XYZ file of C-alpha atoms in Angstrom:
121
model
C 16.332 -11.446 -64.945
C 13.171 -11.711 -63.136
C 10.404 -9.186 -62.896
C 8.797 -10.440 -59.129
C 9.150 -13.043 -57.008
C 6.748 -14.370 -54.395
C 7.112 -17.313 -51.769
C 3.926 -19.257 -51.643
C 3.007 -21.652 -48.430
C 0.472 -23.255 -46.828
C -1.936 -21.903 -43.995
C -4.685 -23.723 -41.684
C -6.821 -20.406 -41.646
C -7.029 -17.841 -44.490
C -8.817 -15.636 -42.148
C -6.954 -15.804 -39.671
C -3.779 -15.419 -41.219
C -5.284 -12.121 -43.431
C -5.559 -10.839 -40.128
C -1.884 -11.093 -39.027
C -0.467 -10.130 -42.417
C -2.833 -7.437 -43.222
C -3.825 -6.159 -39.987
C -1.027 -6.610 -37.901
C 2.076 -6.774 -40.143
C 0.642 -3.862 -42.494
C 0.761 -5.923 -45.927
C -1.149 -4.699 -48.792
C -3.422 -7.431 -50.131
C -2.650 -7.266 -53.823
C -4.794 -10.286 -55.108
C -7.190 -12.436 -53.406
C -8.049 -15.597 -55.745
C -10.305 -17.070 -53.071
C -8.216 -19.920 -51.774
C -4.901 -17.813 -52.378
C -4.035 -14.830 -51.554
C -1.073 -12.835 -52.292
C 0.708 -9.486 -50.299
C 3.208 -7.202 -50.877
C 6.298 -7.300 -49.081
C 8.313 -4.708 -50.908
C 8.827 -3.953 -54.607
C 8.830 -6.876 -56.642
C 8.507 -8.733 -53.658
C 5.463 -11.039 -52.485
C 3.957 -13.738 -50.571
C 1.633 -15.542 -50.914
C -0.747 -17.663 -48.461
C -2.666 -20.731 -49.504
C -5.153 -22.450 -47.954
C -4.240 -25.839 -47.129
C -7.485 -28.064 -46.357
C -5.793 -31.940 -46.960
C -3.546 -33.582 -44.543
C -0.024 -32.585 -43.771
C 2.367 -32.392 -46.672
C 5.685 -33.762 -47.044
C 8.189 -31.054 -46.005
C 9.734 -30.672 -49.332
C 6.056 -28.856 -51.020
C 5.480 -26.782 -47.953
C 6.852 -24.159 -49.843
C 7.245 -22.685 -53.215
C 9.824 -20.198 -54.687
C 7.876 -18.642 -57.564
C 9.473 -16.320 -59.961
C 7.260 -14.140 -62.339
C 8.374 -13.784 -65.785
C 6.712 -13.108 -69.172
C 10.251 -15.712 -70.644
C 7.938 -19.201 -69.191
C 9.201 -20.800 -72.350
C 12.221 -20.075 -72.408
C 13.037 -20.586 -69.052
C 11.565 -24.027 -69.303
C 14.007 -24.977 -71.872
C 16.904 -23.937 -69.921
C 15.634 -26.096 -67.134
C 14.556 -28.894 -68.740
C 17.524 -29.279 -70.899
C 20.027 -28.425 -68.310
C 18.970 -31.342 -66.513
C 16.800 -29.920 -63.914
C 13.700 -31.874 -62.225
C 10.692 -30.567 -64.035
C 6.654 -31.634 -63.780
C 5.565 -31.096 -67.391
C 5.788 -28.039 -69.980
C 4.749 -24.999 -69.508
C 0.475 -24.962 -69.297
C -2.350 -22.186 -68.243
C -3.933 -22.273 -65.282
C -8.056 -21.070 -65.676
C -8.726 -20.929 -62.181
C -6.093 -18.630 -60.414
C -5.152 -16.900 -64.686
C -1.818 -17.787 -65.033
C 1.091 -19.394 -67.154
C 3.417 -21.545 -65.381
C 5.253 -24.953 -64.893
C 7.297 -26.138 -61.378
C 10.531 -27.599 -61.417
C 12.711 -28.853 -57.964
C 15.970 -27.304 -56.995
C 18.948 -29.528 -55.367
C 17.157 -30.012 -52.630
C 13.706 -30.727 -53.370
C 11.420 -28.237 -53.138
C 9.591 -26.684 -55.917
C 10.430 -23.664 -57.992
C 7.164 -22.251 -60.019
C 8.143 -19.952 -62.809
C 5.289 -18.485 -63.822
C 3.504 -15.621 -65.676
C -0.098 -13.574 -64.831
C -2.593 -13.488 -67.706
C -4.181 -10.604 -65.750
C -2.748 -7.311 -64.825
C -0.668 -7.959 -61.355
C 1.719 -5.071 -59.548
């Protein structure tokens, strides 16, 4: 079982698009890493908006379905020996403080599972 799960994708404007979320949809801003930033749907549930500043990208890493866990390992195993697509092991990230690898579902596009190595709702 999972503890959160938020849906990442890219935006043209972060400013612009703080004000629709925040302002007009009434989402709580929970984290703002500079280029990211991530709001609170509902319990458990976020998304989070990235600012996108190279080219189009292929439709299949538009978005990302990332599930936050403190099991990264394990779940990497399970993946990576079931057969599943996935980029490397498990690694930290320094600049946005988390634990994390991606792997691709049937279709394509890219499942993060992923854990905060700073407090997070």
């Amino acid at each position: 079982m999972f503890d959160s799960h938020i849906l990442f994708f890219p935006v043209a404007d972060l400013s612009r698009s703080y004000q629709f979320y925040h302002h007009i949809l009434g989402l709580k801003l929970v984290l703002d890493q500079g280029g990211i930033q991530i709001y609170q749907v509902a319990p458990g549930a976020f998304v989070g908006l990235c600012q996108h500043e190279q080219g189009p990208l292929a439709p299949d890493d538009r978005l990302i379905l990332t599930l936050v866990t403190h099991e990264v390992d394990p779940w990497y195993e399970r993946l990576a020996t079931g057969g599943v697509s996935v980029d490397a092991p498990p690694r930290e990230n320094p600049r946005y403080q988390i634990y994390h690898f991606f792997a691709r579902d049937p279709d394509g596009y890219r499942v993060e599972i992923q854990r905060f190595l700073h407090p997070f709702p």
